[in-house]
Coordinates of N, CA and C in Angstrom, one line a residue:
M16 N -20.4 -48.4 -12.6 CA -20.8 -47.3 -13.2 C -20.6 -46.1 -12.2
G17 N -21.2 -46.2 -11.1 CA -21.4 -44.8 -10.5 C -19.9 -44.6 -9.6
M18 N -19.0 -45.6 -9.4 CA -17.6 -45.3 -9.1 C -16.9 -44.6 -10.5
V19 N -17.3 -44.8 -11.3 CA -16.7 -44.5 -12.5 C -16.9 -42.9 -12.7
F20 N -18.2 -42.7 -12.3 CA -18.9 -41.2 -12.6 C -18.5 -40.1 -11.7
I21 N -18.0 -41.0 -10.4 CA -17.4 -39.8 -9.4 C -16.1 -40.0 -9.4
G22 N -15.4 -41.3 -9.7 CA -14.0 -41.3 -10.0 C -13.1 -40.5 -10.9
I23 N -13.7 -40.0 -12.0 CA -12.9 -39.2 -13.2 C -13.1 -37.8 -12.7
P24 N -14.1 -37.0 -12.4 CA -14.0 -36.0 -12.0 C -13.1 -35.7 -10.8
L25 N -13.3 -36.6 -9.8 CA -12.3 -36.5 -8.8 C -10.5 -36.8 -9.2
I26 N -10.3 -37.6 -10.0 CA -9.2 -37.5 -10.7 C -8.8 -36.2 -11.3
I27 N -9.5 -35.6 -12.1 CA -9.3 -34.4 -12.5 C -9.0 -33.2 -11.8
F28 N -10.0 -33.2 -10.7 CA -9.9 -32.2 -9.6 C -8.7 -31.9 -8.9
M29 N -8.3 -33.4 -8.4 CA -7.2 -33.5 -7.6 C -5.8 -33.5 -8.7
G30 N -6.2 -33.6 -9.7 CA -4.8 -33.7 -10.7 C -4.5 -32.2 -11.2
L31 N -5.7 -31.5 -11.6 CA -5.4 -30.3 -12.3 C -5.8 -29.1 -11.3
V32 N -7.1 -29.3 -10.7 CA -7.6 -28.3 -9.9 C -7.0 -27.9 -8.7
A33 N -7.1 -28.7 -7.8 CA -6.2 -28.4 -6.4 C -5.0 -28.0 -6.5
P34 N -4.0 -28.8 -7.5 CA -2.5 -28.1 -7.4 C -2.6 -26.9 -7.9
L35 N -3.7 -26.4 -8.8 CA -3.5 -24.8 -9.1 C -4.1 -23.8 -8.3
W36 N -5.0 -24.4 -7.6 CA -5.7 -23.4 -6.5 C -4.6 -23.3 -5.4
L37 N -4.1 -24.3 -5.0 CA -2.9 -24.3 -3.6 C -2.2 -23.3 -4.2
F38 N -1.2 -23.4 -5.6 CA -0.3 -22.7 -6.0 C -0.8 -20.9 -6.0
L39 N -1.9 -20.7 -6.6 CA -2.3 -19.5 -6.7 C -2.8 -19.0 -5.1
H40 N -3.2 -19.8 -4.1 CA -3.3 -19.3 -3.2 C -2.5 -18.9 -2.2
Y41 N -1.5 -19.9 -2.3 CA -0.1 -19.5 -1.6 C 0.4 -18.6 -2.0
R42 N 0.6 -18.4 -3.2 CA 1.4 -17.1 -3.9 C 0.7 -16.0 -3.7
S43 N -0.8 -15.7 -3.5 CA -1.7 -14.5 -3.0 C -1.2 -14.3 -1.5
K44 N -1.1 -15.3 -0.9 CA -0.8 -15.2 0.8 C 0.5 -14.5 0.8
R45 N 1.9 -15.0 0.2 CA 3.2 -14.6 0.4 C 3.1 -13.0 -0.5
Q46 N 2.5 -12.7 -1.1 CA 2.8 -11.3 -1.6 C 2.1 -10.4 -0.8
T47 N 0.8 -10.9 -0.3 CA 0.2 -10.1 0.8 C 0.9 -10.0 2.0
G48 N 1.8 -10.7 2.1 CA 2.7 -11.0 3.6 C 3.9 -10.1 3.4
Q49 N 4.0 -10.1 1.9 CA 5.7 -9.1 2.0 C 5.2 -7.7 2.3
G50 N 4.1 -7.1 2.4 CA 3.8 -5.6 2.6 C 3.5 -5.0 1.2
L51 N 4.1 -3.7 1.1 CA 3.8 -3.0 -0.2 C 5.1 -2.7 -0.7
N52 N 5.2 -3.0 -1.8 CA 6.7 -2.8 -2.4 C 6.7 -1.5 -2.7
S53 N 8.0 -1.1 -3.3 CA 8.2 0.4 -3.3 C 7.3 1.5 -4.1
E54 N 6.6 0.7 -5.0 CA 5.9 1.6 -6.1 C 4.8 1.9 -5.5
D55 N 4.2 0.7 -4.9 CA 2.9 1.0 -3.8 C 3.1 1.9 -2.9
S56 N 4.4 2.0 -2.3 CA 4.4 2.6 -1.1 C 4.7 4.2 -1.7
E57 N 5.1 4.6 -2.9 CA 5.4 5.7 -3.1 C 4.1 6.4 -3.7
S58 N 2.9 5.3 -3.9 CA 1.8 5.8 -4.6 C 1.0 6.3 -3.6
L59 N 1.0 5.5 -2.3 CA 0.3 5.9 -1.0 C 1.1 7.0 -0.5
Q60 N 2.2 7.5 -0.4 CA 2.6 8.3 0.1 C 2.0 9.8 -0.8
A61 N 2.1 9.5 -2.2 CA 1.5 10.6 -3.1 C 0.2 10.9 -2.7
L62 N -0.8 10.1 -2.6 CA -2.3 10.3 -1.9 C -2.4 10.8 -0.6
A63 N -1.3 10.4 0.3 CA -1.3 10.9 1.6 C -1.1 12.6 1.8
N64 N -0.3 12.8 0.6 CA 0.2 14.1 0.5 C -0.9 14.9 -0.2
K65 N -1.6 14.3 -1.3 CA -2.7 15.3 -1.9 C -3.9 15.2 -0.6
A66 N -4.1 14.3 -0.2 CA -5.1 14.4 1.1 C -4.8 15.5 2.0
E67 N -3.7 15.5 2.2 CA -3.3 16.8 3.3 C -3.2 18.1 2.8
Q68 N -3.2 17.8 1.5 CA -3.2 19.4 0.4 C -5.0 19.9 0.4
M69 N -5.6 18.8 0.1 CA -7.1 18.9 -0.1 C -7.7 19.4 1.5
Q70 N -7.3 18.8 2.5 CA -7.8 18.9 3.9 C -7.6 20.3 4.3
S71 N -6.2 21.1 3.8 CA -5.9 22.3 3.9 C -6.8 23.1 3.2
R72 N -7.0 22.7 2.1 CA -8.1 23.6 1.2 C -9.5 24.0 1.5
V73 N -9.9 22.8 2.0 CA -10.9 22.7 2.4 C -11.3 23.6 3.8
A74 N -10.4 23.6 4.8 CA -10.1 24.4 5.8 C -10.1 25.8 5.8
T75 N -9.4 26.0 4.6 CA -9.3 27.5 4.1 C -10.7 27.6 3.6
L76 N -11.4 26.8 2.5 CA -12.4 27.3 2.0 C -13.7 27.5 3.4
E77 N -13.5 26.8 4.5 CA -14.7 26.9 5.7 C -14.2 28.2 6.1
K78 N -13.1 28.4 6.5 CA -12.8 30.0 6.8 C -13.3 31.0 6.2
I79 N -13.3 31.1 4.9 CA -13.8 32.2 4.0 C -15.3 32.0 4.0
L80 N -15.9 30.7 4.0 CA -17.5 30.7 4.0 C -17.9 31.4 5.6
D81 N -17.2 30.8 6.5 CA -17.8 31.1 7.8 C -17.6 32.9 7.8
A82 N -16.5 33.5 7.3 CA -16.4 34.8 7.3 C -17.5 35.5 6.4
E83 N -17.5 35.0 5.0 CA -18.7 35.5 4.2 C -20.1 35.2 4.4
A84 N -20.2 34.0 4.6 CA -22.0 33.5 5.1 C -21.9 32.4 6.4
P85 N -22.1 33.4 7.4 CA -22.0 32.5 8.6 C -22.8 31.6 9.0
E86 N -24.1 31.5 8.1 CA -25.3 30.8 7.9 C -25.0 29.4 7.0
W87 N -23.9 29.3 6.3 CA -23.8 28.5 5.4 C -23.7 27.1 5.7
R88 N -23.4 26.6 6.8 CA -23.7 25.1 7.3 C -24.8 24.8 8.0
R89 N -26.0 25.8 8.4 CA -27.1 25.3 8.2 C -27.9 24.7 7.0
H90 N -27.4 25.1 6.1 CA -28.2 24.9 4.7 C -27.8 23.5 4.3

């Protein structure tokens, strides 16, 4: 009885769960190893461009605030 109680779940695990887990694991490793696809690369570049624009805008706003309200950084 004890061997059957352990044996059936073990057979189910080795026959169904383990192969599926291995397949999904190595598929995700392969996708990660390939790097970014062209769509992801374009999105990343667009985000980098927006970040540069925002950085420029923040610098401009800081210059305006420095001229108009020199004490703004202390608040």
